[in-house]
Amino acid sequence: GPKGRITEEDVKKASAGPSKEEKPKKKEKKFVMKMNYDFYGHISYKPYKGLREVIGKRMETSVFTIPHAAAMEEVDVTELWDVRKGMNVEMKENGERLTFMPFIIKSVQKSLVKHPSLNATLDEENEDIIIKEYYNIGVASDTNDGLIVPVVKRVETKGLPEIQKDMDSLIKQSRERSIDLADLRGGTFTISN
């Protein structure tokens, strides 16, 4: 469609398959063994065909042809502020404290559970969308060497204090340039504040 938009014609083509004039290209079929897990946890698959594929190709075109915009929202966090303050009073005895980031990380993880296609990767070669059923959240951190994104692994299994500890440790290691390469890999979603 024009300027990367999906048209009614695109939808009809994707639904109908190849026309009589077009000879379908014989695709070499290869056997691909699909695992239900990867290095970090369980995964599942959705086919990347038909309308999804048309949408993907149009989105790719739009990146180069249509200006993109960002949206900002103002949110009242008074209740969150009070909850965090109360938790910090309890945690102070152990020399610990919570920032807002663990709350944001946990909220993002809960949202990704509801919207799994946002916690996925695309394998165009095998025509699969790979849904990650674990949540490794990258947290963009500014260091003297530039922006680094350490990854807090498996946040769905952790409480707020544990997320804070992991995040503090990873950011400290990033700034000291002692972070392990494995701690910069495996992210399924990234947050930047």
mmCIF file of C-alpha atoms in Angstrom:
data_model
loop_
_atom_site.group_PDB
_atom_site.id
_atom_site.type_symbol
_atom_site.label_atom_id
_atom_site.label_comp_id
_atom_site.label_asym_id
_atom_site.label_seq_id
_atom_site.Cartn_x
_atom_site.Cartn_y
_atom_site.Cartn_z
ATOM 1 C CA GLY A 1 0.000 0.000 0.000
ATOM 2 C CA PRO A 2 0.988 3.664 -0.247
ATOM 3 C CA LYS A 3 3.511 4.928 2.283
ATOM 4 C CA GLY A 4 3.712 1.603 4.115
ATOM 5 C CA ARG A 5 0.003 1.426 4.995
ATOM 6 C CA ILE A 6 -1.808 -1.918 4.907
ATOM 7 C CA THR A 7 -4.588 -1.742 2.363
ATOM 8 C CA GLU A 8 -7.666 -3.865 1.834
ATOM 9 C CA GLU A 9 -5.897 -5.302 -1.228
ATOM 10 C CA ASP A 10 -2.980 -6.461 0.973
ATOM 11 C CA VAL A 11 -5.398 -8.238 3.309
ATOM 12 C CA LYS A 12 -7.166 -9.963 0.383
ATOM 13 C CA LYS A 13 -3.832 -11.075 -1.122
ATOM 14 C CA ALA A 14 -2.625 -12.467 2.203
ATOM 15 C CA SER A 15 -5.896 -14.338 2.728
ATOM 16 C CA ALA A 16 -6.267 -15.666 -0.832
ATOM 17 C CA GLY A 17 -2.745 -16.944 -1.386
ATOM 18 C CA PRO A 18 -1.062 -16.804 -4.832
ATOM 19 C CA SER A 19 -3.182 -15.832 -7.856
ATOM 20 C CA LYS A 20 -3.599 -18.100 -10.885
ATOM 21 C CA GLU A 21 -1.146 -15.977 -12.874
ATOM 22 C CA GLU A 22 1.504 -16.203 -10.158
ATOM 23 C CA LYS A 23 3.204 -19.531 -9.973
ATOM 24 C CA PRO A 24 3.906 -20.261 -6.356
ATOM 25 C CA LYS A 25 7.608 -20.495 -5.685
ATOM 26 C CA LYS A 26 8.483 -23.944 -4.548
ATOM 27 C CA LYS A 27 10.030 -23.483 -1.205
ATOM 28 C CA GLU A 28 12.612 -25.973 -0.216
ATOM 29 C CA LYS A 29 11.149 -27.721 2.778
ATOM 30 C CA LYS A 30 13.563 -28.425 5.515
ATOM 31 C CA PHE A 31 12.940 -30.142 8.763
ATOM 32 C CA VAL A 32 13.394 -27.830 11.723
ATOM 33 C CA MET A 33 13.181 -29.328 15.176
ATOM 34 C CA LYS A 34 11.430 -26.811 17.379
ATOM 35 C CA MET A 35 12.319 -26.831 21.040
ATOM 36 C CA ASN A 36 9.842 -25.666 23.659
ATOM 37 C CA TYR A 37 12.605 -23.926 25.625
ATOM 38 C CA ASP A 38 15.769 -21.925 25.122
ATOM 39 C CA PHE A 39 18.699 -21.063 27.394
ATOM 40 C CA TYR A 40 16.501 -19.007 29.763
ATOM 41 C CA GLY A 41 13.159 -20.825 29.867
ATOM 42 C CA HIS A 42 10.056 -21.978 28.001
ATOM 43 C CA ILE A 43 9.055 -20.591 24.617
ATOM 44 C CA SER A 44 6.155 -21.143 22.224
ATOM 45 C CA TYR A 45 5.617 -20.417 18.533
ATOM 46 C CA LYS A 46 3.108 -18.589 16.345
ATOM 47 C CA PRO A 47 3.269 -18.833 12.547
ATOM 48 C CA TYR A 48 4.613 -15.736 10.802
ATOM 49 C CA LYS A 49 2.482 -16.001 7.671
ATOM 50 C CA GLY A 50 -0.437 -14.358 5.951
ATOM 51 C CA LEU A 51 -1.641 -11.100 7.451
ATOM 52 C CA ARG A 52 1.030 -11.075 10.193
ATOM 53 C CA GLU A 53 3.729 -11.246 7.519
ATOM 54 C CA VAL A 54 2.111 -8.470 5.450
ATOM 55 C CA ILE A 55 1.863 -6.276 8.572
ATOM 56 C CA GLY A 56 5.519 -6.999 9.410
ATOM 57 C CA LYS A 57 6.734 -6.071 5.926
ATOM 58 C CA ARG A 58 4.633 -2.872 5.915
ATOM 59 C CA MET A 59 5.989 -1.908 9.350
ATOM 60 C CA GLU A 60 9.537 -2.464 8.114
ATOM 61 C CA THR A 61 8.845 -0.192 5.127
ATOM 62 C CA SER A 62 7.237 2.441 7.354
ATOM 63 C CA VAL A 63 10.381 2.780 9.487
ATOM 64 C CA PHE A 64 12.142 4.287 6.481
ATOM 65 C CA THR A 65 9.252 6.210 4.923
ATOM 66 C CA ILE A 66 7.037 7.539 7.752
ATOM 67 C CA PRO A 67 8.112 9.812 10.619
ATOM 68 C CA HIS A 68 7.672 8.192 14.033
ATOM 69 C CA ALA A 69 6.445 9.828 17.215
ATOM 70 C CA ALA A 70 6.646 9.205 20.934
ATOM 71 C CA ALA A 71 3.840 9.579 23.451
ATOM 72 C CA MET A 72 4.116 10.701 27.063
ATOM 73 C CA GLU A 73 1.639 10.064 29.850
ATOM 74 C CA GLU A 74 1.315 11.804 33.194
ATOM 75 C CA VAL A 75 0.424 9.378 35.992
ATOM 76 C CA ASP A 76 -0.589 9.992 39.599
ATOM 77 C CA VAL A 77 1.727 7.757 41.682
ATOM 78 C CA THR A 78 0.664 8.999 45.121
ATOM 79 C CA GLU A 79 -0.418 5.528 46.268
ATOM 80 C CA LEU A 80 2.723 3.928 44.862
ATOM 81 C CA TRP A 81 4.806 6.566 46.660
ATOM 82 C CA ASP A 82 3.118 5.663 49.969
ATOM 83 C CA VAL A 83 3.545 1.896 49.433
ATOM 84 C CA ARG A 84 7.227 2.336 48.587
ATOM 85 C CA LYS A 85 7.755 4.611 51.592
ATOM 86 C CA GLY A 86 6.174 2.034 53.918
ATOM 87 C CA MET A 87 8.261 -0.803 52.472
ATOM 88 C CA ASN A 88 11.430 1.281 52.827
ATOM 89 C CA VAL A 89 10.712 1.881 56.524
ATOM 90 C CA GLU A 90 10.589 -1.914 57.016
ATOM 91 C CA MET A 91 13.640 -2.580 54.817
ATOM 92 C CA LYS A 92 15.756 0.160 56.412
ATOM 93 C CA GLU A 93 16.581 -2.186 59.325
ATOM 94 C CA ASN A 94 18.483 -4.435 56.883
ATOM 95 C CA GLY A 95 20.199 -1.478 55.194
ATOM 96 C CA GLU A 96 18.073 -1.909 52.066
ATOM 97 C CA ARG A 97 15.834 0.463 50.126
ATOM 98 C CA LEU A 98 13.564 0.370 47.095
ATOM 99 C CA THR A 99 13.635 2.779 44.171
ATOM 100 C CA PHE A 100 10.663 3.028 41.819
ATOM 101 C CA MET A 101 12.351 0.876 39.155
ATOM 102 C CA PRO A 102 11.492 -2.551 40.698
ATOM 103 C CA PHE A 103 7.818 -1.499 40.749
ATOM 104 C CA ILE A 104 8.072 -0.497 37.092
ATOM 105 C CA ILE A 105 9.884 -3.723 36.176
ATOM 106 C CA LYS A 106 7.244 -5.828 37.932
ATOM 107 C CA SER A 107 4.424 -3.828 36.279
ATOM 108 C CA VAL A 108 5.988 -4.284 32.849
ATOM 109 C CA GLN A 109 6.363 -8.031 33.480
ATOM 110 C CA LYS A 110 2.682 -8.336 34.481
ATOM 111 C CA SER A 111 1.685 -6.396 31.341
ATOM 112 C CA LEU A 112 3.824 -8.692 29.172
ATOM 113 C CA VAL A 113 1.946 -11.691 30.596
ATOM 114 C CA LYS A 114 -1.265 -10.098 29.302
ATOM 115 C CA HIS A 115 0.317 -9.147 25.953
ATOM 116 C CA PRO A 116 2.747 -11.990 25.096
ATOM 117 C CA SER A 117 3.406 -10.804 21.533
ATOM 118 C CA LEU A 118 5.403 -7.916 23.063
ATOM 119 C CA ASN A 119 7.710 -10.465 24.736
ATOM 120 C CA ALA A 120 8.681 -12.188 21.500
ATOM 121 C CA THR A 121 11.249 -12.362 18.725
ATOM 122 C CA LEU A 122 10.797 -12.899 15.009
ATOM 123 C CA ASP A 123 12.459 -15.789 13.183
ATOM 124 C CA GLU A 124 11.781 -14.832 9.559
ATOM 125 C CA GLU A 125 13.819 -17.710 8.145
ATOM 126 C CA ASN A 126 11.609 -20.337 9.794
ATOM 127 C CA GLU A 127 8.472 -18.147 9.601
ATOM 128 C CA ASP A 128 7.936 -18.162 13.366
ATOM 129 C CA ILE A 129 7.154 -15.662 16.062
ATOM 130 C CA ILE A 130 8.871 -17.000 19.181
ATOM 131 C CA ILE A 131 6.958 -16.097 22.344
ATOM 132 C CA LYS A 132 9.182 -15.997 25.431
ATOM 133 C CA GLU A 133 7.418 -17.438 28.445
ATOM 134 C CA TYR A 134 9.963 -15.930 30.816
ATOM 135 C CA TYR A 135 10.691 -12.293 31.509
ATOM 136 C CA ASN A 136 14.276 -10.976 31.409
ATOM 137 C CA ILE A 137 14.042 -7.214 31.685
ATOM 138 C CA GLY A 138 16.870 -4.984 30.488
ATOM 139 C CA VAL A 139 17.405 -1.729 32.381
ATOM 140 C CA ALA A 140 19.261 0.929 30.393
ATOM 141 C CA SER A 141 21.958 2.466 32.611
ATOM 142 C CA ASP A 142 24.207 5.422 31.953
ATOM 143 C CA THR A 143 27.907 4.784 32.579
ATOM 144 C CA ASN A 144 31.147 6.620 31.761
ATOM 145 C CA ASP A 145 31.370 4.346 28.709
ATOM 146 C CA GLY A 146 27.864 5.222 27.491
ATOM 147 C CA LEU A 147 24.527 3.478 27.787
ATOM 148 C CA ILE A 148 24.703 -0.161 28.928
ATOM 149 C CA VAL A 149 21.703 -2.472 29.322
ATOM 150 C CA PRO A 150 22.186 -5.072 32.060
ATOM 151 C CA VAL A 151 19.418 -7.695 32.192
ATOM 152 C CA VAL A 152 17.549 -8.708 35.360
ATOM 153 C CA LYS A 153 16.745 -12.367 34.685
ATOM 154 C CA ARG A 154 13.466 -14.168 35.432
ATOM 155 C CA VAL A 155 11.715 -11.259 37.143
ATOM 156 C CA GLU A 156 8.498 -13.286 37.296
ATOM 157 C CA THR A 157 10.104 -15.428 40.022
ATOM 158 C CA LYS A 158 11.356 -12.487 42.122
ATOM 159 C CA GLY A 159 9.899 -10.058 44.619
ATOM 160 C CA LEU A 160 10.598 -6.322 44.635
ATOM 161 C CA PRO A 161 13.548 -6.450 47.086
ATOM 162 C CA GLU A 162 15.288 -9.173 45.066
ATOM 163 C CA ILE A 163 14.771 -7.253 41.821
ATOM 164 C CA GLN A 164 16.274 -4.160 43.498
ATOM 165 C CA LYS A 165 19.317 -6.139 44.709
ATOM 166 C CA ASP A 166 19.895 -7.689 41.276
ATOM 167 C CA MET A 167 19.485 -4.344 39.544
ATOM 168 C CA ASP A 168 21.826 -2.519 41.976
ATOM 169 C CA SER A 169 24.471 -5.201 41.580
ATOM 170 C CA LEU A 170 24.261 -5.195 37.777
ATOM 171 C CA ILE A 171 24.383 -1.401 37.522
ATOM 172 C CA LYS A 172 27.344 -1.241 39.928
ATOM 173 C CA GLN A 173 29.210 -3.857 37.882
ATOM 174 C CA SER A 174 28.376 -1.933 34.672
ATOM 175 C CA ARG A 175 29.837 1.272 36.066
ATOM 176 C CA GLU A 176 32.937 -0.539 37.345
ATOM 177 C CA ARG A 177 33.345 -2.299 33.981
ATOM 178 C CA SER A 178 33.321 -5.685 35.712
ATOM 179 C CA ILE A 179 29.974 -6.944 34.396
ATOM 180 C CA ASP A 180 29.876 -10.404 32.835
ATOM 181 C CA LEU A 181 28.814 -10.494 29.175
ATOM 182 C CA ALA A 182 26.062 -12.988 30.110
ATOM 183 C CA ASP A 183 24.458 -10.255 32.246
ATOM 184 C CA LEU A 184 24.050 -8.101 29.137
ATOM 185 C CA ARG A 185 22.359 -10.851 27.101
ATOM 186 C CA GLY A 186 19.022 -12.622 27.086
ATOM 187 C CA GLY A 187 16.752 -9.617 27.534
ATOM 188 C CA THR A 188 13.156 -9.992 26.365
ATOM 189 C CA PHE A 189 12.122 -6.361 26.985
ATOM 190 C CA THR A 190 14.044 -3.186 27.861
ATOM 191 C CA ILE A 191 13.140 -0.211 30.052
ATOM 192 C CA SER A 192 14.901 3.151 30.048
ATOM 193 C CA ASN A 193 14.238 5.864 32.600
#
